[in-house]
């Protein structure tokens, strides 16, 4: 055996000795050693005390006497513990204390055996429908009395209506009371089921009703208020000679099997939802009466003809007017959007065309430079006094930047065409000759001339809409008057000034009328109006001041609203 094994063996022996020593009972210091009467211990007395010197018959008698319990031990009651709420229909847990482990006891409730405890002394016992219960141990006088909760509560599960039924639930705390007798105003009306529920009839009249529940000592009472019935129409859309739905209710709850009358004649009976359909008379008012048991309710509706007129005339008119207005606004918005898009592309095309022409002219000018340089004279070297610098300014034909800039279309006209403002000039890019020709309808001739004799100041033709043509004519006339800050001046003011300056009054009024009709009156720019505006503007632009009429006072034809 190795040293390690010897050490483990010794350690195990020590542990075993400790376990055995702890298991042995300790000596009671209060006991005297054998053979002593409280004096000192004498040597050898322990051995003498161990010898049995008593008669065996005496020992048997003493043993039988020790086994019989004394009067004090017989009178001692064992404790009975109860856990749980003593509610009828539930179970309580009973626990008994036994001196012997795993010993069972038979438990009784009101002297009736209910079962034996488990090895731990526990047993669940039922709680009877009584005021109290006595728990005991059979064969012993140990017992305990427990008070039982007997106050029940009634809960309403449905609304109360006259001549209807009421659903209730009876319970003690949260435990239902099954098999209980239910009474209505002291008369038996039914009994509760296993869940403590019951349905009882209500009287045909409104008022308080006393509901009672009883099972032995467990009782409950509740006073239920039965409300008066009411009748009303389900919708305000009521018309003479048309069907209508009525609703009969009691405190918001629908009333079933209510009899509905209209004009004193029975019309219908309500269903489970409290509704019924009746036909209204061909009159301006109607009265409906609902009867429930001995209770009744009435309601009257008037102005039936007015309701019919409102629906037949006013509502369709509003609907049609709204639809037409929407369609008109949608079409106007679409047209303006289309005009704006077209104007943008037309203006962009004009810009690109003008830029292309300018680049072409610049290229041609650059191509002529060698000829200009060759025409420069050589300086004379005959003497310093005869030295002269060449006239480069007249010899070199530089491209005209002014001509290039003039060839570009007016960006302001593009903006004005898109914005559509009548107070902004859109003809600043048109030359005077072309503008007069355009107003007189000679655009084709001018275009032909432009093709035959191209110059650096030619401008691309601008495609204008009828509305833009009228605006161009007006702004050409305003340019002739040299009006400052035209954005703040009304057309009427411009017309009065022109008449004061001697311009033909008829042409001024004709052009002013067209502008007012199109820009402020919402009229369409028809071809006749465009032609009239062109003619009037042409007369005013070509008018010479020496032909002016004598100044005269303003007349009301150009005043108006001051537009």
XYZ file of C-alpha atoms in Angstrom:
563
model
C 0.000 0.000 0.000
C 1.394 3.354 -1.001
C 1.583 6.391 1.232
C -1.248 8.145 -0.636
C -3.586 5.230 -0.129
C -2.691 5.039 3.554
C -3.519 8.742 3.956
C -6.873 8.331 2.174
C -7.718 5.300 4.334
C -6.935 7.214 7.529
C -9.009 10.207 6.383
C -11.992 7.954 5.590
C -11.755 6.330 9.028
C -11.787 9.717 10.734
C -14.857 10.808 8.737
C -16.701 7.603 9.672
C -15.935 8.129 13.369
C -17.275 11.687 13.190
C -20.498 10.525 11.534
C -21.051 7.760 14.126
C -20.343 10.116 17.009
C -22.809 12.699 15.725
C -25.518 10.033 15.310
C -25.287 8.762 18.917
C -27.517 10.529 21.512
C -25.698 12.841 23.844
C -25.719 12.208 27.571
C -28.181 14.372 29.498
C -26.211 16.215 32.179
C -29.390 16.468 34.253
C -29.454 12.655 34.827
C -27.538 11.107 37.709
C -25.244 8.213 37.016
C -26.606 4.791 37.978
C -26.308 3.836 41.654
C -26.228 7.474 42.897
C -28.813 9.666 44.533
C -27.322 12.916 43.573
C -24.072 12.366 45.475
C -20.627 11.744 44.242
C -19.939 8.957 41.878
C -18.314 5.951 43.443
C -15.976 3.792 41.498
C -17.545 0.593 40.288
C -21.111 1.834 40.586
C -21.627 2.017 36.781
C -21.197 -1.692 36.472
C -23.462 -2.305 39.413
C -26.216 -0.153 37.916
C -26.163 -2.139 34.722
C -27.110 -5.382 36.485
C -30.897 -6.137 36.465
C -31.975 -6.719 40.064
C -35.740 -6.204 39.479
C -38.279 -9.021 39.296
C -39.388 -9.707 35.676
C -43.084 -9.703 36.687
C -42.687 -6.296 38.232
C -40.991 -5.009 35.097
C -43.920 -6.171 32.915
C -46.444 -4.456 35.192
C -44.462 -1.261 35.134
C -44.261 -1.397 31.322
C -48.021 -1.783 30.937
C -48.569 1.140 33.274
C -46.202 3.344 31.244
C -47.999 2.603 27.945
C -51.397 3.893 29.186
C -51.782 7.685 28.551
C -52.401 9.887 31.500
C -55.457 12.096 31.861
C -53.410 15.142 30.923
C -52.274 13.568 27.631
C -55.848 12.501 26.706
C -57.277 15.980 27.243
C -54.654 17.656 25.008
C -56.221 18.753 21.594
C -54.216 18.659 18.396
C -54.194 21.837 16.324
C -56.361 21.939 13.125
C -55.281 24.565 10.610
C -57.556 25.862 7.808
C -56.334 27.749 4.708
C -58.538 29.324 2.030
C -61.694 31.433 1.889
C -64.827 29.779 3.322
C -67.086 30.408 0.314
C -69.969 28.000 -0.397
C -69.199 25.673 -3.272
C -65.414 25.930 -2.881
C -62.933 23.737 -0.956
C -60.796 24.465 2.095
C -57.426 22.909 2.882
C -57.329 21.311 6.372
C -54.014 20.425 8.021
C -53.542 18.406 11.205
C -50.449 17.908 13.345
C -49.568 14.287 14.194
C -46.817 13.168 16.614
C -45.963 10.268 14.361
C -44.605 11.006 10.861
C -46.607 9.692 7.924
C -49.596 9.117 10.197
C -53.051 9.760 8.614
C -56.213 11.045 10.281
C -59.861 10.808 9.259
C -61.459 14.271 8.896
C -65.164 14.978 9.433
C -67.269 18.022 8.471
C -70.412 18.448 10.551
C -69.904 14.818 11.764
C -69.786 13.538 8.184
C -66.579 11.807 7.094
C -65.035 13.600 4.120
C -61.698 11.737 3.821
C -58.286 10.972 5.276
C -55.308 13.270 5.383
C -52.272 12.599 3.245
C -48.901 11.617 4.824
C -48.275 15.311 5.446
C -51.581 15.797 7.299
C -53.395 17.783 4.525
C -56.910 17.308 3.112
C -59.199 19.473 0.908
C -62.770 19.556 2.250
C -65.897 21.059 0.549
C -67.610 24.139 1.965
C -71.372 23.550 2.381
C -74.148 26.092 1.782
C -74.535 26.854 5.491
C -73.736 29.595 7.934
C -70.853 27.634 9.536
C -69.009 24.310 9.363
C -67.350 22.150 12.062
C -64.151 20.324 11.150
C -63.013 17.433 13.384
C -60.846 14.306 13.632
C -62.741 11.052 13.954
C -62.092 9.236 17.237
C -60.899 12.413 18.887
C -62.618 15.327 20.467
C -60.471 17.776 18.513
C -62.590 20.084 16.279
C -62.743 23.590 14.817
C -65.727 25.752 13.734
C -65.413 28.018 10.656
C -67.889 30.775 9.662
C -69.066 30.684 6.008
C -69.717 33.714 3.751
C -73.448 33.810 2.939
C -73.873 37.242 1.316
C -74.310 36.804 -2.445
C -74.407 39.437 -5.233
C -76.677 39.695 -8.301
C -75.211 41.047 -11.554
C -77.265 42.197 -14.576
C -76.141 40.644 -17.852
C -78.715 42.299 -20.169
C -80.647 45.581 -20.257
C -84.055 45.752 -18.638
C -87.006 46.601 -20.903
C -90.744 46.478 -20.213
C -92.357 43.111 -20.944
C -88.920 41.668 -21.708
C -86.496 39.307 -19.999
C -83.514 39.975 -17.770
C -80.374 37.827 -17.596
C -78.657 37.746 -14.191
C -75.735 36.012 -12.469
C -75.597 35.235 -8.723
C -72.265 34.668 -6.980
C -70.525 34.834 -3.603
C -67.353 36.775 -4.172
C -66.274 35.153 -7.474
C -67.931 31.760 -6.953
C -71.297 31.271 -8.738
C -74.324 30.082 -6.790
C -75.946 27.181 -8.692
C -79.388 25.806 -7.926
C -80.597 28.998 -6.232
C -84.239 30.070 -6.401
C -84.808 33.375 -8.264
C -87.791 35.595 -7.429
C -89.244 38.697 -9.094
C -91.167 40.989 -6.726
C -91.408 38.076 -4.251
C -92.711 35.526 -6.772
C -90.647 32.585 -7.950
C -89.473 33.137 -11.533
C -86.826 30.432 -12.019
C -83.532 29.101 -10.698
C -79.853 29.496 -11.478
C -77.924 26.945 -13.534
C -74.544 25.425 -12.783
C -72.859 28.734 -13.664
C -75.150 30.779 -11.428
C -76.989 32.303 -14.443
C -80.732 32.748 -14.828
C -83.172 34.520 -17.167
C -86.315 35.925 -15.602
C -89.299 37.778 -17.117
C -89.942 41.441 -16.346
C -93.330 43.076 -15.808
C -95.027 44.908 -18.716
C -94.800 48.287 -16.978
C -91.846 50.524 -16.256
C -90.564 51.112 -12.748
C -88.437 49.442 -10.039
C -88.416 45.613 -9.827
C -86.957 43.594 -6.922
C -84.911 40.539 -7.930
C -84.020 37.932 -5.243
C -81.757 34.840 -5.120
C -81.807 32.265 -2.296
C -80.119 28.945 -1.549
C -80.283 28.022 2.102
C -78.662 30.764 4.148
C -77.018 32.197 1.010
C -79.220 35.074 -0.220
C -79.016 38.192 -2.424
C -81.371 41.005 -3.471
C -81.204 43.699 -6.153
C -83.590 46.422 -7.327
C -83.681 46.866 -11.113
C -85.148 50.025 -12.677
C -87.134 49.257 -15.858
C -87.032 52.417 -18.070
C -89.817 53.822 -20.249
C -89.637 52.992 -23.981
C -88.835 55.576 -26.660
C -89.443 55.580 -30.429
C -87.503 57.484 -33.097
C -86.748 57.417 -36.816
C -83.531 55.733 -37.853
C -82.633 58.418 -40.455
C -83.620 62.031 -41.220
C -84.086 61.178 -44.912
C -87.891 61.005 -44.692
C -90.232 61.726 -47.604
C -94.009 61.491 -48.012
C -95.167 58.164 -49.417
C -91.766 56.515 -48.884
C -90.781 53.748 -46.426
C -89.052 54.696 -43.184
C -87.341 52.721 -40.418
C -88.258 53.358 -36.773
C -86.317 52.252 -33.687
C -87.942 51.369 -30.342
C -85.543 51.353 -27.381
C -85.448 51.619 -23.599
C -82.471 53.469 -22.149
C -80.570 52.790 -25.375
C -81.366 49.054 -25.469
C -83.500 47.736 -28.379
C -87.005 46.535 -27.481
C -88.216 43.347 -29.125
C -91.829 42.633 -30.170
C -92.955 46.250 -29.777
C -96.118 47.101 -31.723
C -95.688 50.105 -34.060
C -98.645 52.161 -35.305
C -98.787 55.053 -37.772
C -101.865 57.192 -38.158
C -103.678 55.053 -35.566
C -103.282 51.853 -37.599
C -101.002 48.943 -36.775
C -98.050 48.944 -39.140
C -95.327 46.554 -37.945
C -93.633 44.788 -35.014
C -90.022 45.332 -34.016
C -87.461 42.571 -34.314
C -84.522 41.640 -32.155
C -82.731 44.884 -33.064
C -85.758 47.004 -32.089
C -86.329 48.161 -35.698
C -89.428 48.115 -37.884
C -90.256 49.522 -41.335
C -93.375 51.633 -41.915
C -94.756 53.552 -44.906
C -95.180 57.283 -44.380
C -98.445 58.869 -45.532
C -98.546 61.323 -48.419
C -98.796 64.266 -46.048
C -96.519 66.961 -44.705
C -96.260 65.263 -41.258
C -96.608 61.790 -39.710
C -96.995 60.457 -36.137
C -95.652 57.044 -35.078
C -96.689 55.275 -31.850
C -94.884 52.295 -30.247
C -96.514 50.115 -27.551
C -94.539 47.839 -25.198
C -96.639 46.014 -22.609
C -98.630 48.722 -20.870
C -96.174 51.462 -21.855
C -96.203 53.489 -25.090
C -94.210 56.254 -26.801
C -94.866 58.538 -29.790
C -92.846 60.686 -32.187
C -93.843 63.112 -34.964
C -91.948 64.180 -38.070
C -92.840 67.272 -40.126
C -91.786 69.220 -43.242
C -91.864 66.099 -45.391
C -92.611 68.070 -48.564
C -89.709 70.425 -47.929
C -87.368 67.468 -47.434
C -88.520 66.014 -50.738
C -88.012 69.339 -52.537
C -84.553 69.723 -51.039
C -83.488 66.321 -52.277
C -85.116 66.550 -55.718
C -84.107 70.143 -56.568
C -81.347 71.533 -54.391
C -79.114 68.509 -54.071
C -79.025 67.630 -57.810
C -78.468 71.298 -58.633
C -75.511 71.496 -56.299
C -74.094 68.259 -57.635
C -74.470 69.259 -61.289
C -73.106 72.744 -60.635
C -70.124 71.336 -58.792
C -69.372 68.867 -61.569
C -69.622 71.501 -64.298
C -67.455 73.916 -62.347
C -64.844 71.256 -61.834
C -64.819 70.304 -65.499
C -64.507 73.938 -66.562
C -61.652 74.629 -64.183
C -59.900 71.430 -65.225
C -60.205 72.331 -68.914
C -58.978 75.889 -68.282
C -56.019 74.640 -66.282
C -55.166 72.110 -68.970
C -55.373 74.729 -71.720
C -53.161 77.153 -69.824
C -50.654 74.419 -69.126
C -50.589 73.461 -72.802
C -50.185 77.087 -73.890
C -47.343 77.579 -71.446
C -45.515 74.473 -72.639
C -45.935 75.442 -76.299
C -44.709 78.968 -75.621
C -41.637 77.640 -73.841
C -40.677 75.370 -76.733
C -41.386 78.082 -79.321
C -39.237 80.557 -77.449
C -36.475 77.993 -77.012
C -36.552 77.236 -80.735
C -36.246 80.949 -81.495
C -33.261 81.252 -79.187
C -31.515 78.303 -80.817
C -32.265 79.650 -84.314
C -30.895 83.069 -83.460
C -27.797 81.559 -81.893
C -27.210 79.436 -84.994
C -27.498 82.473 -87.267
C -25.101 84.458 -85.105
C -22.522 81.680 -85.213
C -22.835 81.500 -89.011
C -22.311 85.245 -89.420
C -19.364 85.144 -87.059
C -17.818 82.332 -89.105
C -18.279 84.308 -92.359
C -16.712 87.389 -90.793
C -13.695 85.394 -89.664
C -13.343 83.979 -93.180
C -13.007 87.566 -94.574
C -10.020 88.429 -92.358
C -7.292 87.440 -94.882
C -8.725 89.839 -97.442
C -8.760 92.636 -94.919
C -5.165 91.987 -93.898
C -4.014 91.913 -97.533
C -5.495 95.347 -98.097
C -3.220 96.929 -95.469
C -0.660 99.310 -97.112
C 3.081 98.926 -96.536
C 4.852 101.750 -94.598
C 7.187 104.159 -96.449
C 10.875 103.955 -95.476
C 11.966 107.103 -97.299
C 12.416 108.853 -94.085
C 11.344 109.045 -90.541
C 9.163 111.983 -91.324
C 7.276 109.987 -93.857
C 6.581 107.078 -91.518
C 2.872 106.474 -91.173
C 0.970 103.791 -89.286
C -1.523 101.794 -91.314
C -5.183 102.599 -90.802
C -6.118 99.313 -89.198
C -9.456 100.649 -88.024
C -10.741 101.100 -91.532
C -8.905 98.250 -93.164
C -9.833 95.329 -90.928
C -13.464 94.351 -91.106
C -14.092 93.037 -87.586
C -17.314 91.173 -86.950
C -20.015 93.303 -85.449
C -20.889 92.069 -81.940
C -23.836 94.404 -81.964
C -25.202 92.617 -84.975
C -24.671 89.268 -83.307
C -26.466 90.395 -80.158
C -29.253 91.942 -82.207
C -29.761 88.657 -84.034
C -30.626 86.853 -80.800
C -34.320 86.793 -79.932
C -35.564 88.696 -76.943
C -35.493 86.606 -73.769
C -37.984 89.034 -72.278
C -40.503 88.151 -74.967
C -40.091 84.482 -74.094
C -40.772 85.232 -70.425
C -43.748 87.459 -71.234
C -45.227 84.857 -73.570
C -45.067 82.226 -70.846
C -46.309 84.438 -68.012
C -49.147 85.897 -70.061
C -49.158 89.277 -68.295
C -50.946 92.025 -70.248
C -48.814 94.718 -68.599
C -45.501 93.379 -69.923
C -44.285 94.204 -73.400
C -43.734 91.227 -75.662
C -42.848 93.102 -78.887
C -39.538 94.640 -77.931
C -37.724 92.216 -80.220
C -39.770 93.229 -83.268
C -38.469 96.015 -85.450
C -40.784 98.942 -86.269
C -41.090 98.017 -89.933
C -41.818 94.361 -89.233
C -44.292 95.269 -86.488
C -46.262 97.537 -88.815
C -46.162 94.917 -91.536
C -47.320 92.273 -89.069
C -50.183 94.460 -87.882
C -51.205 95.122 -91.509
C -51.051 91.452 -92.414
C -47.939 91.747 -94.671
C -45.806 89.216 -92.858
C -45.424 87.024 -95.899
C -44.015 89.849 -97.996
C -41.599 90.831 -95.271
C -40.567 87.223 -94.964
C -39.922 87.031 -98.714
C -37.869 90.206 -98.583
C -35.915 88.806 -95.702
C -35.149 85.671 -97.688
C -34.059 87.637 -100.749
C -31.960 90.202 -98.874
C -30.601 88.723 -95.647
C -29.003 91.208 -93.268
C -27.369 91.004 -89.897
C -30.399 92.566 -88.191
C -32.965 90.030 -89.469
C -34.902 88.294 -86.678
C -36.617 84.907 -86.771
C -40.382 84.888 -87.018
C -42.124 84.426 -83.699
C -45.246 82.235 -83.587
C -47.834 83.879 -81.340
C -51.159 82.645 -80.039
C -54.293 84.782 -80.624
C -54.130 86.098 -77.066
C -50.458 86.963 -77.442
C -51.176 88.742 -80.756
C -53.698 91.005 -78.993
C -51.171 91.704 -76.247
C -48.477 92.441 -78.831
C -50.756 94.922 -80.606
C -51.549 96.676 -77.347
C -47.918 96.890 -76.255
C -46.899 98.212 -79.658
C -49.426 101.006 -79.180
C -48.157 101.649 -75.624
C -44.579 101.792 -76.947
C -45.682 104.527 -79.359
C -46.943 106.585 -76.404
C -43.704 106.051 -74.468
C -45.531 105.236 -71.208
C -43.273 104.812 -68.173
C -43.870 102.085 -65.572
C -46.590 100.481 -67.644
C -47.025 97.742 -65.025
C -48.844 100.228 -62.765
C -50.905 101.965 -65.477
C -54.360 100.662 -66.405
C -55.511 100.327 -70.037
C -58.158 103.018 -69.447
C -55.525 105.528 -68.344
C -53.389 104.774 -71.417
C -56.406 105.222 -73.710
C -57.337 108.586 -72.166
C -53.769 109.808 -72.553
C -53.704 108.767 -76.212
C -56.950 110.643 -76.920
C -55.541 113.731 -75.176
C -52.425 113.503 -77.369
C -54.591 113.547 -80.487
C -54.627 109.878 -81.532
C -57.771 108.732 -83.368
C -60.379 108.133 -80.683
C -62.191 105.417 -82.665
C -59.059 103.309 -83.074
C -58.115 103.810 -79.423
C -61.570 102.759 -78.188
C -61.678 99.757 -80.541
C -58.293 98.465 -79.363
C -59.169 99.165 -75.709
C -62.461 97.256 -76.020
C -60.727 94.166 -77.421
C -58.092 94.211 -74.670
C -60.708 94.561 -71.939
C -62.877 91.760 -73.330
C -60.007 89.277 -73.621
C -57.852 90.156 -70.615
C -60.480 91.189 -68.063
C -63.816 89.976 -69.403
C -62.915 86.317 -69.859
C -63.801 86.373 -73.590
C -62.066 84.094 -76.048
C -59.512 85.740 -78.411
C -61.492 85.005 -81.557
C -60.077 85.715 -85.049
C -62.407 88.747 -85.361
C -61.035 90.271 -82.176
C -57.458 89.558 -83.261
C -58.078 91.209 -86.640
C -59.768 94.204 -84.990
C -56.844 94.635 -82.574
C -54.345 94.406 -85.443
C -56.165 96.977 -87.515
C -56.600 99.421 -84.635
C -52.981 99.072 -83.531
C -51.772 99.498 -87.129
C -53.732 102.740 -87.479
C -52.363 104.070 -84.199
C -48.746 103.136 -84.897
C -48.719 104.607 -88.427
C -50.546 107.725 -87.249
C -48.550 110.927 -87.717
C -48.684 113.667 -85.126
C -49.406 116.353 -87.700
C -52.659 114.524 -88.426
C -53.645 114.548 -84.763
C -57.122 115.639 -83.822
C -57.415 118.627 -81.534
C -57.215 117.581 -77.850
C -60.610 117.014 -76.262
C -62.009 116.117 -72.902
C -62.122 112.506 -71.761
C -65.469 110.814 -72.280
C -67.009 108.017 -70.293
C -66.348 105.421 -72.947
C -62.732 105.052 -71.812
C -63.370 105.408 -68.112
C -65.391 102.519 -66.869
C -63.883 100.704 -64.009
C -60.465 102.194 -64.646
C -59.028 99.036 -66.112
